[in-house]
Amino acid sequence: MAIVVHGTATPAHTTERDGGLPEVRRPSAVAPRDARELSKQFFVRLRQLEEGTRAYQYARNTLIEMNMSMVRYVARRYRHRGDDMEDIVQVGTIGLIKAIDRFDLSREVEFSTFAVPYILGEIKRFFRDTGWAVHVPRRLQELRTELARAKEQLHTTLDRDPTVAELAAHLRLPEEDVIEGLVAANGYSADSLDTPVDPDPLDQRRALTEVLGADDPALETVEDLHTLAPLLRQLDARERRIIELRFGQEMTQSQIGAELGVSQMHVSRLLNRTLSQLRTGMLTDPQPDPTPGP
């Protein structure tokens, strides 16, 4: 038997060490047509060998190297995405290895037909898991791709950017779904907070951090709640109950009175006294909370 590598016939021999398989000195240089024929021999022998043996590892590794051209062929489809091609090839190789481990010659299917979906699946999973700056549901990731394709088609037809209604009609989706997909698409890529936002003739450019954001009024509320928590724990059970019914469940004083079996007037006095106590506590210097938090 001879193995043709780049048009040169290189004698092949079998050895007991390699489990009776031909020795392929440069598996990665085997032409795709020869790789298909050799792969069949290696798959037959691979299923007969004991996993973990030297002969098994030789057969498996040779199959991987001989079929790497298939991975590179699939990976080239994504060369315009801006990702490192070596990373894409490495991810695709994982799919190739899975296909080799799961391939069954008895199915009478070409290995390439069986392996390509595995390779594609790993590459697509790679882009899905690492391509987005912000994680969004898979449904919206796929919708982003559909929207991009629809935008391109409609722009060619209309000679302008399509509206939400036109995109929805083209994709046969509700406008709400289209809007959700367009918003989610913003999470695909992100800019650094140190990115200059405008050129400065003095080479003193402002970064995004200098122009984004504002004081959040809710921060004061957080501070107030943090101060209020230990004061609430110092109230007795009935006072805490009244506070909960009035401000938690937004019940009227009459409703609270009916709930507790007291008059509305009595509820009013208790509520005023409790609120005054809490107000005074918040205006004084905070004392250590005697009750440990959860």
GROMACS .gro file of C-alpha atoms in nm, residues 79-222:
model
  144
   79ARG     CA    1  -1.309   3.452   0.879
   80HIS     CA    2  -1.487   3.788   0.845
   81ARG     CA    3  -1.619   3.797   1.201
   82GLY     CA    4  -1.301   3.953   1.338
   83ASP     CA    5  -1.220   3.663   1.571
   84ASP     CA    6  -0.882   3.491   1.577
   85MET     CA    7  -0.898   3.209   1.320
   86GLU     CA    8  -0.673   2.992   1.537
   87ASP     CA    9  -0.931   3.010   1.817
   88ILE     CA   10  -1.209   2.910   1.578
   89VAL     CA   11  -1.003   2.616   1.447
   90GLN     CA   12  -0.931   2.498   1.801
   91VAL     CA   13  -1.300   2.508   1.889
   92GLY     CA   14  -1.389   2.328   1.568
   93THR     CA   15  -1.132   2.061   1.655
   94ILE     CA   16  -1.334   1.981   1.966
   95GLY     CA   17  -1.630   1.906   1.741
   96LEU     CA   18  -1.410   1.689   1.519
   97ILE     CA   19  -1.291   1.486   1.818
   98LYS     CA   20  -1.649   1.435   1.936
   99ALA     CA   21  -1.745   1.317   1.586
  100ILE     CA   22  -1.453   1.070   1.576
  101ASP     CA   23  -1.549   0.926   1.915
  102ARG     CA   24  -1.913   0.884   1.812
  103PHE     CA   25  -1.883   0.781   1.448
  104ASP     CA   26  -2.022   0.440   1.354
  105LEU     CA   27  -1.921   0.291   1.019
  106SER     CA   28  -2.226   0.063   1.022
  107ARG     CA   29  -2.448   0.364   0.951
  108GLU     CA   30  -2.300   0.378   0.600
  109VAL     CA   31  -2.264   0.757   0.618
  110GLU     CA   32  -1.955   0.944   0.500
  111PHE     CA   33  -1.751   1.066   0.794
  112SER     CA   34  -1.748   1.421   0.656
  113THR     CA   35  -2.130   1.424   0.646
  114PHE     CA   36  -2.136   1.309   1.008
  115ALA     CA   37  -1.857   1.537   1.135
  116VAL     CA   38  -1.944   1.876   0.984
  117PRO     CA   39  -2.255   1.930   1.204
  118TYR     CA   40  -2.043   1.858   1.512
  119ILE     CA   41  -1.777   2.104   1.401
  120LEU     CA   42  -2.035   2.371   1.315
  121GLY     CA   43  -2.215   2.314   1.644
  122GLU     CA   44  -1.904   2.374   1.851
  123ILE     CA   45  -1.811   2.688   1.658
  124LYS     CA   46  -2.164   2.830   1.686
  125ARG     CA   47  -2.169   2.749   2.057
  126PHE     CA   48  -1.837   2.931   2.092
  127PHE     CA   49  -1.977   3.243   1.928
  128ARG     CA   50  -2.297   3.219   2.132
  129ASP     CA   51  -2.114   3.188   2.463
  130THR     CA   52  -1.824   3.427   2.403
  131GLY     CA   53  -1.932   3.656   2.121
  132TRP     CA   54  -2.177   3.863   2.323
  133ALA     CA   55  -2.052   4.130   2.561
  134VAL     CA   56  -2.377   4.094   2.759
  135HIS     CA   57  -2.548   3.759   2.802
  136VAL     CA   58  -2.893   3.751   2.642
  137PRO     CA   59  -3.127   3.455   2.589
  138ARG     CA   60  -3.048   3.229   2.296
  139ARG     CA   61  -3.384   3.320   2.136
  140LEU     CA   62  -3.274   3.684   2.112
  141GLN     CA   63  -2.928   3.591   1.985
  142GLU     CA   64  -3.086   3.400   1.698
  143LEU     CA   65  -3.335   3.685   1.639
  144ARG     CA   66  -3.045   3.928   1.604
  145THR     CA   67  -2.908   3.719   1.318
  146GLU     CA   68  -3.249   3.708   1.148
  147LEU     CA   69  -3.292   4.083   1.189
  148ALA     CA   70  -2.948   4.154   1.041
  149ARG     CA   71  -3.031   3.941   0.737
  150ALA     CA   72  -3.374   4.101   0.699
  151LYS     CA   73  -3.227   4.452   0.726
  152GLU     CA   74  -2.981   4.378   0.447
  153GLN     CA   75  -3.248   4.234   0.218
  154LEU     CA   76  -3.496   4.517   0.279
  155HIS     CA   77  -3.229   4.785   0.244
  156THR     CA   78  -3.147   4.649  -0.102
  157THR     CA   79  -3.514   4.652  -0.198
  158LEU     CA   80  -3.618   4.984  -0.039
  159ASP     CA   81  -3.288   5.170  -0.082
  160ARG     CA   82  -3.318   5.285   0.281
  161ASP     CA   83  -3.318   5.140   0.631
  162PRO     CA   84  -3.639   4.946   0.700
  163THR     CA   85  -3.879   5.047   0.976
  164VAL     CA   86  -3.980   4.824   1.265
  165ALA     CA   87  -4.316   4.760   1.099
  166GLU     CA   88  -4.146   4.656   0.773
  167LEU     CA   89  -3.908   4.424   0.957
  168ALA     CA   90  -4.199   4.271   1.148
  169ALA     CA   91  -4.395   4.212   0.827
  170HIS     CA   92  -4.092   4.062   0.653
  171LEU     CA   93  -4.017   3.822   0.939
  172ARG     CA   94  -4.384   3.764   1.023
  173LEU     CA   95  -4.327   3.861   1.383
  174PRO     CA   96  -4.504   4.100   1.621
  175GLU     CA   97  -4.348   4.445   1.631
  176GLU     CA   98  -4.284   4.398   2.005
  177ASP     CA   99  -4.056   4.101   1.929
  178VAL     CA  100  -3.868   4.300   1.666
  179ILE     CA  101  -3.814   4.588   1.909
  180GLU     CA  102  -3.695   4.345   2.176
  181GLY     CA  103  -3.450   4.192   1.928
  182LEU     CA  104  -3.317   4.532   1.821
  183VAL     CA  105  -3.262   4.636   2.182
  184ALA     CA  106  -3.094   4.304   2.266
  185ALA     CA  107  -2.859   4.345   1.968
  186ASN     CA  108  -2.698   4.636   2.151
  187GLY     CA  109  -2.551   4.384   2.392
  188TYR     CA  110  -2.342   4.211   2.125
  189SER     CA  111  -2.047   4.445   2.162
  190ALA     CA  112  -1.939   4.696   2.425
  191ASP     CA  113  -1.704   4.992   2.436
  192SER     CA  114  -1.446   5.047   2.706
  193LEU     CA  115  -1.530   5.315   2.963
  194ASP     CA  116  -1.189   5.464   2.880
  195THR     CA  117  -1.284   5.515   2.514
  196PRO     CA  118  -1.234   5.882   2.411
  197VAL     CA  119  -1.568   6.040   2.322
  198ASP     CA  120  -1.439   6.339   2.126
  199PRO     CA  121  -1.109   6.455   1.978
  200ASP     CA  122  -0.930   6.727   2.169
  201PRO     CA  123  -0.674   6.952   1.998
  202LEU     CA  124  -0.470   6.953   2.319
  203ASP     CA  125  -0.464   6.571   2.326
  204GLN     CA  126  -0.668   6.576   2.645
  205ARG     CA  127  -0.961   6.363   2.540
  206ARG     CA  128  -1.253   6.297   2.770
  207ALA     CA  129  -1.327   5.934   2.844
  208LEU     CA  130  -1.677   5.789   2.859
  209THR     CA  131  -1.652   5.775   3.238
  210GLU     CA  132  -1.635   6.157   3.244
  211VAL     CA  133  -1.959   6.212   3.053
  212LEU     CA  134  -2.174   5.915   3.155
  213GLY     CA  135  -2.378   5.874   3.469
  214ALA     CA  136  -2.536   6.104   3.724
  215ASP     CA  137  -2.616   6.102   4.092
  216ASP     CA  138  -2.870   5.833   4.165
  217PRO     CA  139  -3.145   5.969   4.391
  218ALA     CA  140  -3.222   5.615   4.502
  219LEU     CA  141  -2.888   5.601   4.685
  220GLU     CA  142  -3.027   5.823   4.960
  221THR     CA  143  -3.320   5.584   4.993
  222VAL     CA  144  -3.079   5.295   5.037
   0.00000   0.00000   0.00000
